[in-house]
Coordinates of C-alpha atoms in Angstrom, one line a residue:
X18 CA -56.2 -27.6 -72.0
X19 CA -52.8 -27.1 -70.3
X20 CA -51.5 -23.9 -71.9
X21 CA -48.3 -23.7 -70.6
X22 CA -45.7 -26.3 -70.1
X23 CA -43.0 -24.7 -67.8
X24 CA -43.8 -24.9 -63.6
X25 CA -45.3 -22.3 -62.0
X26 CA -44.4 -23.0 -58.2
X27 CA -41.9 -25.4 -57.5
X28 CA -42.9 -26.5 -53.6
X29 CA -39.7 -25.4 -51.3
X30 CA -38.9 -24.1 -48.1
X31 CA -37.4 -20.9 -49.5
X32 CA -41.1 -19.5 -49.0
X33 CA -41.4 -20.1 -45.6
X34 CA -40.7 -16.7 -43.5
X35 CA -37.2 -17.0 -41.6
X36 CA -35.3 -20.7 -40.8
X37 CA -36.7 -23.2 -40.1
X38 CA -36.2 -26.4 -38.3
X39 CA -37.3 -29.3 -40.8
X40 CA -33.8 -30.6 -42.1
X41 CA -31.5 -33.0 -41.0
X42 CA -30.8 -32.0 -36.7
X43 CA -27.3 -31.6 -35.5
X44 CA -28.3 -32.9 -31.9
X45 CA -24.7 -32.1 -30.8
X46 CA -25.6 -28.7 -31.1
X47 CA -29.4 -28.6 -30.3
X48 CA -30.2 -31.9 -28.3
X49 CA -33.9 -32.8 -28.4
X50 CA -34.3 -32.8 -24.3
X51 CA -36.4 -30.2 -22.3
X52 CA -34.6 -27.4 -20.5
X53 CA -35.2 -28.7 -17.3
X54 CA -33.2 -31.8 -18.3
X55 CA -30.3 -29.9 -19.8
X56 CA -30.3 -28.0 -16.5
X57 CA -28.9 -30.9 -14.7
X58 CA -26.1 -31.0 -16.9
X59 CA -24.8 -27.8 -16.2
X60 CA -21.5 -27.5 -14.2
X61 CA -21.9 -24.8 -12.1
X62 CA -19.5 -25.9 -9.7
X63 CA -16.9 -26.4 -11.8
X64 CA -14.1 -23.6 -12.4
X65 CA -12.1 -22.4 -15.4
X66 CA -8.6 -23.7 -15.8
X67 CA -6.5 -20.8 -14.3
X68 CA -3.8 -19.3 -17.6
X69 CA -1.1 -20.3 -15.2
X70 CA -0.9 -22.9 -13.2
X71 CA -0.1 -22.8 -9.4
X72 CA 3.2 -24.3 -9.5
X73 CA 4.6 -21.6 -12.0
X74 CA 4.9 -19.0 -9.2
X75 CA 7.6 -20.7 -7.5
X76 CA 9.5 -21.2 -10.5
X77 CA 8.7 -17.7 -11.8
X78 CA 9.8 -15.6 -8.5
X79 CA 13.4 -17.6 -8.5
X80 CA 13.8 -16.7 -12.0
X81 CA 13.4 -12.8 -11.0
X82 CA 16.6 -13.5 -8.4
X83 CA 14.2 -13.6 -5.3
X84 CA 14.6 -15.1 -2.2
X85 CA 12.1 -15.8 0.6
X86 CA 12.9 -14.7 4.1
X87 CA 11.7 -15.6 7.4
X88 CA 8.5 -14.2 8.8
X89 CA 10.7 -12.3 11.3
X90 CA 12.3 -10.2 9.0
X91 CA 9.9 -9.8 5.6
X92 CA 7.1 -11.3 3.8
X93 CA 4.5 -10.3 1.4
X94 CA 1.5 -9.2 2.7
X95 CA -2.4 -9.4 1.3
X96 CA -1.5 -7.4 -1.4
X97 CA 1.4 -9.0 -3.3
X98 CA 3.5 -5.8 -1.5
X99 CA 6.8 -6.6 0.4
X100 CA 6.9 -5.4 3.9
X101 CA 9.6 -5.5 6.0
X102 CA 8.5 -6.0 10.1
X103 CA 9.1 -3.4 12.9
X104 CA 11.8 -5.1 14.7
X105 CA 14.1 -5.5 11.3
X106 CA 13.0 -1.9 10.3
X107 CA 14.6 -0.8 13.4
X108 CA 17.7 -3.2 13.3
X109 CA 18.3 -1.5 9.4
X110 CA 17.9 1.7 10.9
X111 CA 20.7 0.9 13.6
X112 CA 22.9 -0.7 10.8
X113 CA 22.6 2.1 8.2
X114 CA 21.5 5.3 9.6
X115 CA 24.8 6.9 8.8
X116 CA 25.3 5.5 5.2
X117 CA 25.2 7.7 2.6
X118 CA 22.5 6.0 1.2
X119 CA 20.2 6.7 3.8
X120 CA 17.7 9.7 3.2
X121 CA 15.2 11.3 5.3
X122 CA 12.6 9.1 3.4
X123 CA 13.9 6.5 5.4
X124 CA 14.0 7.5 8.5
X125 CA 10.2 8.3 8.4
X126 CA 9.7 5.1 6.9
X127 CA 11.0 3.1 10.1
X128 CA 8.6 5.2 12.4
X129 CA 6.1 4.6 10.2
X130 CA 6.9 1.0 10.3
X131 CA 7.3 1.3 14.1
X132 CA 3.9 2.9 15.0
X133 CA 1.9 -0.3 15.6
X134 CA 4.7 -1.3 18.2
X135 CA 4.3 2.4 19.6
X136 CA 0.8 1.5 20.3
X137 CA 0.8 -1.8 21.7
X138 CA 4.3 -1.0 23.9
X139 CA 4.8 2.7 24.1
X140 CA 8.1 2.2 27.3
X141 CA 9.4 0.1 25.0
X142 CA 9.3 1.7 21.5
X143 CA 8.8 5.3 21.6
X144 CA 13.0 5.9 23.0
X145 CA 13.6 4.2 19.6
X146 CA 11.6 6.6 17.7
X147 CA 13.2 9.5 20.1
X148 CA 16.2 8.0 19.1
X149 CA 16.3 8.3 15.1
X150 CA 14.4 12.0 15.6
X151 CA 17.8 12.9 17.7
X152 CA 19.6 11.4 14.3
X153 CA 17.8 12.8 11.8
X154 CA 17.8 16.2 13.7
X155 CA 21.5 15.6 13.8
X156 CA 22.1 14.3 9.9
X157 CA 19.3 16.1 8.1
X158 CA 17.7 18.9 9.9
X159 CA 14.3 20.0 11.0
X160 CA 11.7 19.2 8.5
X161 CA 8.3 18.2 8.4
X162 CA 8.9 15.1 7.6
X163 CA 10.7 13.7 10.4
X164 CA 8.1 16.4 12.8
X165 CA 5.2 14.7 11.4
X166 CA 6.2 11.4 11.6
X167 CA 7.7 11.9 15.3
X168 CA 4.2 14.0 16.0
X169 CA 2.5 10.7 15.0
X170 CA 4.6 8.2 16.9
X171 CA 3.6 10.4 20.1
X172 CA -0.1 10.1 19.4
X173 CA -0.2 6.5 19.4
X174 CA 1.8 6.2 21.7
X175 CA -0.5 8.6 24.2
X176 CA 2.0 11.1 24.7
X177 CA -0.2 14.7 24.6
X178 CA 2.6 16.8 26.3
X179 CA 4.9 15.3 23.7
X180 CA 2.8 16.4 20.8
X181 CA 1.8 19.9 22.4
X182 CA 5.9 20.6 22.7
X183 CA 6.5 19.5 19.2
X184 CA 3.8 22.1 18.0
X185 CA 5.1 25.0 20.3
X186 CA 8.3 24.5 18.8
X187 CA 7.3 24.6 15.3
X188 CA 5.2 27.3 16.1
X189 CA 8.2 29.0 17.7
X190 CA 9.1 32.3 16.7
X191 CA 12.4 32.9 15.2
X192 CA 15.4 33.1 17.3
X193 CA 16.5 36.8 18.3
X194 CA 19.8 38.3 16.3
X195 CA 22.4 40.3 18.3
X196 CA 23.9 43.2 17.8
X197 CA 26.3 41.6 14.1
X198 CA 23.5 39.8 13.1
X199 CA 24.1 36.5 13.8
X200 CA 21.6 34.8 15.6
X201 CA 21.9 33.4 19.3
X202 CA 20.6 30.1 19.1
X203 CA 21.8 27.1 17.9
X204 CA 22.0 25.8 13.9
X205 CA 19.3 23.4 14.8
X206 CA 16.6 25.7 17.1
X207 CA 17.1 28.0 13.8
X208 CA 15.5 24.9 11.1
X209 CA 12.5 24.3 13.7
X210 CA 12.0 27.4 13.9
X211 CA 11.5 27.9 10.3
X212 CA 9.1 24.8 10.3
X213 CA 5.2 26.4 10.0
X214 CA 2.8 23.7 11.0
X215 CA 0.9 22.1 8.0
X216 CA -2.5 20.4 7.9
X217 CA -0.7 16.8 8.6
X218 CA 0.6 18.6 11.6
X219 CA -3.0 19.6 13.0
X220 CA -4.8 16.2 11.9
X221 CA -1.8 15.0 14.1
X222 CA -3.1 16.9 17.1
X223 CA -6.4 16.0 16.7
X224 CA -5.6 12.5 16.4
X225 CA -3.9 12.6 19.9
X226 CA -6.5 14.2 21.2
X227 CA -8.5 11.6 20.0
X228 CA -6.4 8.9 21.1
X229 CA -5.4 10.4 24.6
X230 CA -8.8 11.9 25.1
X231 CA -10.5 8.4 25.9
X232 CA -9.2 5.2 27.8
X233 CA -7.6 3.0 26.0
X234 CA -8.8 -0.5 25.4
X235 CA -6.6 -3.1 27.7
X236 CA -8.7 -6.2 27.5
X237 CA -10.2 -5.0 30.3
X238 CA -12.6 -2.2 29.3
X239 CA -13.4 -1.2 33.0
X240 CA -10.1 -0.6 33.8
X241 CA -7.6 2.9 33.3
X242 CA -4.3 2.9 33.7
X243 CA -3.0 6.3 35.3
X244 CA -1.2 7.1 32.3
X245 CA -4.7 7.3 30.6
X246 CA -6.8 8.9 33.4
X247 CA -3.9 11.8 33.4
X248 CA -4.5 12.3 29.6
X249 CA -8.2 12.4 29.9
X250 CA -7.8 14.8 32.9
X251 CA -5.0 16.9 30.6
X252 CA -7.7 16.9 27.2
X253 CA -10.5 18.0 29.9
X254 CA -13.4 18.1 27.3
X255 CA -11.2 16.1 24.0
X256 CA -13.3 16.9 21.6
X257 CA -13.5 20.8 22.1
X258 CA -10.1 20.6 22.3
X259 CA -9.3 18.5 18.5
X260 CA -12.1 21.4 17.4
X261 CA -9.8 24.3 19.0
X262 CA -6.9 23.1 16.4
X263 CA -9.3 22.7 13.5
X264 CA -10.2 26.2 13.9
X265 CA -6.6 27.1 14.3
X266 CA -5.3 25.1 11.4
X267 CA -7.9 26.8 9.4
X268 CA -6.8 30.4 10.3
X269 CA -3.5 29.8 9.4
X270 CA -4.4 28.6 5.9
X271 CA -3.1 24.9 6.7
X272 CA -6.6 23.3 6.1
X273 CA -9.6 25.1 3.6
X274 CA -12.8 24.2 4.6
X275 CA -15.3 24.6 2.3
X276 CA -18.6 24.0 4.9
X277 CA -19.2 25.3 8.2
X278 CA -16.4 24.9 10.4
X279 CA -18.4 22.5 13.4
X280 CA -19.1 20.2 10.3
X281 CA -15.8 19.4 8.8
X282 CA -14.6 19.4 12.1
X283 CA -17.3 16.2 12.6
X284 CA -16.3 14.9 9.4
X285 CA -12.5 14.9 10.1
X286 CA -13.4 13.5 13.6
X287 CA -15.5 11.1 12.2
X288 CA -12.7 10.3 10.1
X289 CA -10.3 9.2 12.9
X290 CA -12.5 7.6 14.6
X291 CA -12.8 5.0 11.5
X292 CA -9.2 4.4 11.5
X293 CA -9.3 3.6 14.8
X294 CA -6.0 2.3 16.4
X295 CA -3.6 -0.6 16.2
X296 CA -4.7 -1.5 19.7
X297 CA -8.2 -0.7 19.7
X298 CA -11.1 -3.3 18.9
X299 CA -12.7 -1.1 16.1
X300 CA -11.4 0.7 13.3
X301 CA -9.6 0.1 9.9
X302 CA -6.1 0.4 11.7
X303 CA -7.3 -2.7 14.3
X304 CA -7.1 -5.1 11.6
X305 CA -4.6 -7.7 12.3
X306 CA -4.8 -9.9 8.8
X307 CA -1.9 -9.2 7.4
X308 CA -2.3 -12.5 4.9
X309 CA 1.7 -12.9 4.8
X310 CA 3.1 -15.2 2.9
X311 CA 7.0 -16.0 2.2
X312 CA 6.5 -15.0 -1.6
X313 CA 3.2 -13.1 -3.3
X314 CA 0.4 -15.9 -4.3
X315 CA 0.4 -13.6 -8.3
X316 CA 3.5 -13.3 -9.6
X317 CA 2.0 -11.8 -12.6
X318 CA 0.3 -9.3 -10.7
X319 CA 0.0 -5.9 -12.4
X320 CA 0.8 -2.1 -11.3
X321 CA -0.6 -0.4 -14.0
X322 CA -2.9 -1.1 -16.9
X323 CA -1.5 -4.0 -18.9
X324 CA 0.6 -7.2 -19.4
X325 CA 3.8 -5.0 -19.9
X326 CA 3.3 -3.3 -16.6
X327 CA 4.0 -6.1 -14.3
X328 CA 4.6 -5.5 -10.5
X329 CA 7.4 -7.8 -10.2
X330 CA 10.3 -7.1 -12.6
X331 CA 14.1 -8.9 -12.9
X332 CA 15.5 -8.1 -9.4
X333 CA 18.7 -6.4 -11.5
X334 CA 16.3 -4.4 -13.2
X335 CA 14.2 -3.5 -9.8
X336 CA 18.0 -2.4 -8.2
X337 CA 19.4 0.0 -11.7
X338 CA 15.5 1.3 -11.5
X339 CA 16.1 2.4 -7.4
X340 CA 19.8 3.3 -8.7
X341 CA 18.5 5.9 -11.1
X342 CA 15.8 7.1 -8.9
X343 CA 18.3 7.7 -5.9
X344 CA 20.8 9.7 -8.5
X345 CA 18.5 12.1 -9.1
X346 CA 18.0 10.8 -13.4
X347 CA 14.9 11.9 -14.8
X348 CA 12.4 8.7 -14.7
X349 CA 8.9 7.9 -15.0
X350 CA 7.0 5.4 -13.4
X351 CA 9.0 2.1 -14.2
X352 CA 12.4 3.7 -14.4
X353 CA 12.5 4.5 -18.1
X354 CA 13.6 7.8 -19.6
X355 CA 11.7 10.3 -20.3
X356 CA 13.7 10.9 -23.4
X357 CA 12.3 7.5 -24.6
X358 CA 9.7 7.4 -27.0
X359 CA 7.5 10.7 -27.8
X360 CA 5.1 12.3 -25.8
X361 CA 2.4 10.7 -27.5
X362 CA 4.2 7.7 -25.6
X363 CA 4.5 9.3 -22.7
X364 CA 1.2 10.8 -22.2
X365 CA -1.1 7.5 -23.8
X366 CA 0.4 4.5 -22.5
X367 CA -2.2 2.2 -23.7
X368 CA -1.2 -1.5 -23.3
X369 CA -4.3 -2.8 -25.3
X370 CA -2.0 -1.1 -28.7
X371 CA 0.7 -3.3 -28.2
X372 CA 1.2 -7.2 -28.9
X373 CA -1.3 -9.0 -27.4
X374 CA -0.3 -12.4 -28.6
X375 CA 1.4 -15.5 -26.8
X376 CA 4.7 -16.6 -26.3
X377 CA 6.6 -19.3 -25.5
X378 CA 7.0 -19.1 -21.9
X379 CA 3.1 -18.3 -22.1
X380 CA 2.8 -21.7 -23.0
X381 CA 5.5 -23.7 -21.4
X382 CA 6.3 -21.6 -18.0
X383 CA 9.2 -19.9 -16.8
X384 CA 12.6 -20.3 -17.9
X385 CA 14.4 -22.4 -15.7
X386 CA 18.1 -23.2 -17.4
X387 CA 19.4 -20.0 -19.0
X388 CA 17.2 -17.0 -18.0
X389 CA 17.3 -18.0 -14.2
X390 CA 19.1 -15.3 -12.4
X391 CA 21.4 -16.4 -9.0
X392 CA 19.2 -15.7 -6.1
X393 CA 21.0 -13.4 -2.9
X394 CA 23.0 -15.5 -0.9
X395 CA 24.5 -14.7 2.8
X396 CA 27.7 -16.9 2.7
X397 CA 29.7 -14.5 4.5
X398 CA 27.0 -13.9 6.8
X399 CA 27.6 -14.6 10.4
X400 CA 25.9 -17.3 12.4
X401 CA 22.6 -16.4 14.0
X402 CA 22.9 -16.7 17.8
X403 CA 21.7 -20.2 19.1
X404 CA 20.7 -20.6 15.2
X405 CA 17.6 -18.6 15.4
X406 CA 16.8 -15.0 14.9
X407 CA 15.5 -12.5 17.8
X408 CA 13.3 -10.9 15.9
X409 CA 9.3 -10.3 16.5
X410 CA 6.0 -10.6 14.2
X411 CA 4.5 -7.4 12.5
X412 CA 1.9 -7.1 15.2

């Protein structure tokens, strides 16, 4: 006898544990094919659609003002940076040394710039490096600056006796004083003289004892010329020697070591020997891929943390941003005031707070009709002699 009428369990798949797979398939989303057939479908070779396309670069680097230049005078290297070659480093140094523009900064940056010329043509380029420490000596003074850079310059360029004066006369005692107190020597004996060697000054030595201390490699690896014989015969044993200034450069507080002298000696030596030389066959400094290119291959390459920290900026605003620097304003790293913002601001920069959305540009590219600024042009420029310029490659 049926007692009651209502249903006591209506048959559903609400009582099966978790989902299931019985309904209607979307096959567009879960295909009915083994892995191993899927697996052939899968485009491993192909690559994502970049967010800007290639031919944006151009267009974006003329509407910053920028111009390319020859490969003579300046191209971008591996690294998106702008560097400016030895030979036009030297012919800015001729043009400009006596502008008032012109710091010590500068001069230090064209021996820098110079020392891979030093190394492969030392007759040639080391009176040019004598040559802007006789004007900076003349302008500026005796500071390190120009003393470690020069110091340098003479190491790669094998010149030990050169290096060994420079250090005598930093390490020069003062000048005497006669009887009303003025002293006897010159205004310019009386700046080296208050030079005290630092520890770039030491690692300097050591370097060139490094560098002098064994031949140098002329294609030939049999062969020494007699410059190089007479600096191994002047080092005697090099490496005692480079170890003789460490200890020294520790005494006088220039360098802390924390170990055992003999083993941050090694490590500093072992140090040198990875950067190697310009010349050499090993070493991080023997690199000659400089991966130039007439403009960088990422315009929208970043310095810092974020889209709003771009590397390349307006060329008007890279110029004020050098303007303020060189007056002296107080800036931060992009040439904004300090006074700007809080030092909440200041202290946190964090990009990832601010907009993160698109734009139109993001979309469409750069700005070609109204935000393109006039690139430099050279129309008063003279002609280049036999319309090409005598200039040389980096290395």
């Amino acid at each position: 006898m049926l007692r009651q009428s209502q249903l006591l369990l209506k048959k559903g798949w609400t009582y099966n544990p978790g989902r299931t797979r019985r309904g209607a398939k979307n096959l567009a989303w879960r295909p009915k094919m083994s892995e191993s057939t899927l697996n052939e479908f899968v485009p491993l070779n192909m690559e994502h659609p970049p967010r800007r396309p290639n031919n944006w670069h151009a267009a974006e680097f003329e509407r910053l003002g920028n111009v390319t230049w020859p490969k003579e005078v300046a191209f971008y290297n591996a690294g998106y940076n702008f560097e400016v070659t030895p030979e036009m480093q030297w012919r800015l140094f001729q043009k400009c040394h006596a502008a008032p523009f012109w710091t010590p900064e500068h001069n230090e940056q064209v021996v820098v710039h110079l020392m891979p010329k030093i190394d492969a043509d030392a007759k040639t380029y080391l009176p040019k490096v004598e040559a802007i420490f006789k004007q900076h000596i003349q302008r500026f003074g005796a500071d390190h600056l120009i003393y470690n850079a020069v110091m340098q310059a003479r190491a790669f360029g094998r010149d030990f006796e050169g290096c060994e004066k420079m250090l005598r006369d930093m390490k020069a005692p003062p000048p005497p004083q006669n009887a009303s107190g003025c002293e006897t020597s010159s205004l310019a004996a009386a700046d080296v003289s208050a030079l005290v060697p630092n520890a770039q000054t030491y690692i300097n030595m050591i370097l060139a004892v490094q560098l002098c201390g064994k031949p140098r490699e002329l294609g030939e690896m049999h062969k020494r010329t007699i410059n190089m014989i007479l600096a191994v015969q002047l080092c005697g044993k090099p490496r005692e020697l480079g170890e003789q200034y460490f200890k020294e450069a520790v005494a006088s507080g220039a360098l802390q070591a924390v170990m055992r002298l003999d083993t941050e000696f090694s490590m500093w030596w072992d140090q040198l020997l990875r950067l190697g030389s310009f010349s050499g066959s090993s070493g991080h400094l023997s690199n000659k891929d400089e991966g130039a290119t007439p403009m960088p291959q990422n315009m929208w390459a970043l310095w810092g943390w974020g889209r709003y920290e771009r590397k390349f900026t307006p060329r008007e605003e890279s110029i004020n941003e050098r303007a303020d620097v060189a007056s002296g304003s107080p800036v931060t790293r992009r040439g904004k005031m300090r006074l700007e913002g809080s030092v909440y601001d200041n202290v946190r920069r964090q990009p990832w707070a601010k907009y993160q959305g698109l734009f139109p540009f993001d979309f469409n590219g750069p700005q070609k009709s109204k935000g393109s600024v006039a690139g430099v042009n050279f129309s008063g420029a003279p002609a280049p002699v036999h319309n090409a310029l005598k200039c040389d490659k980096a290395f």
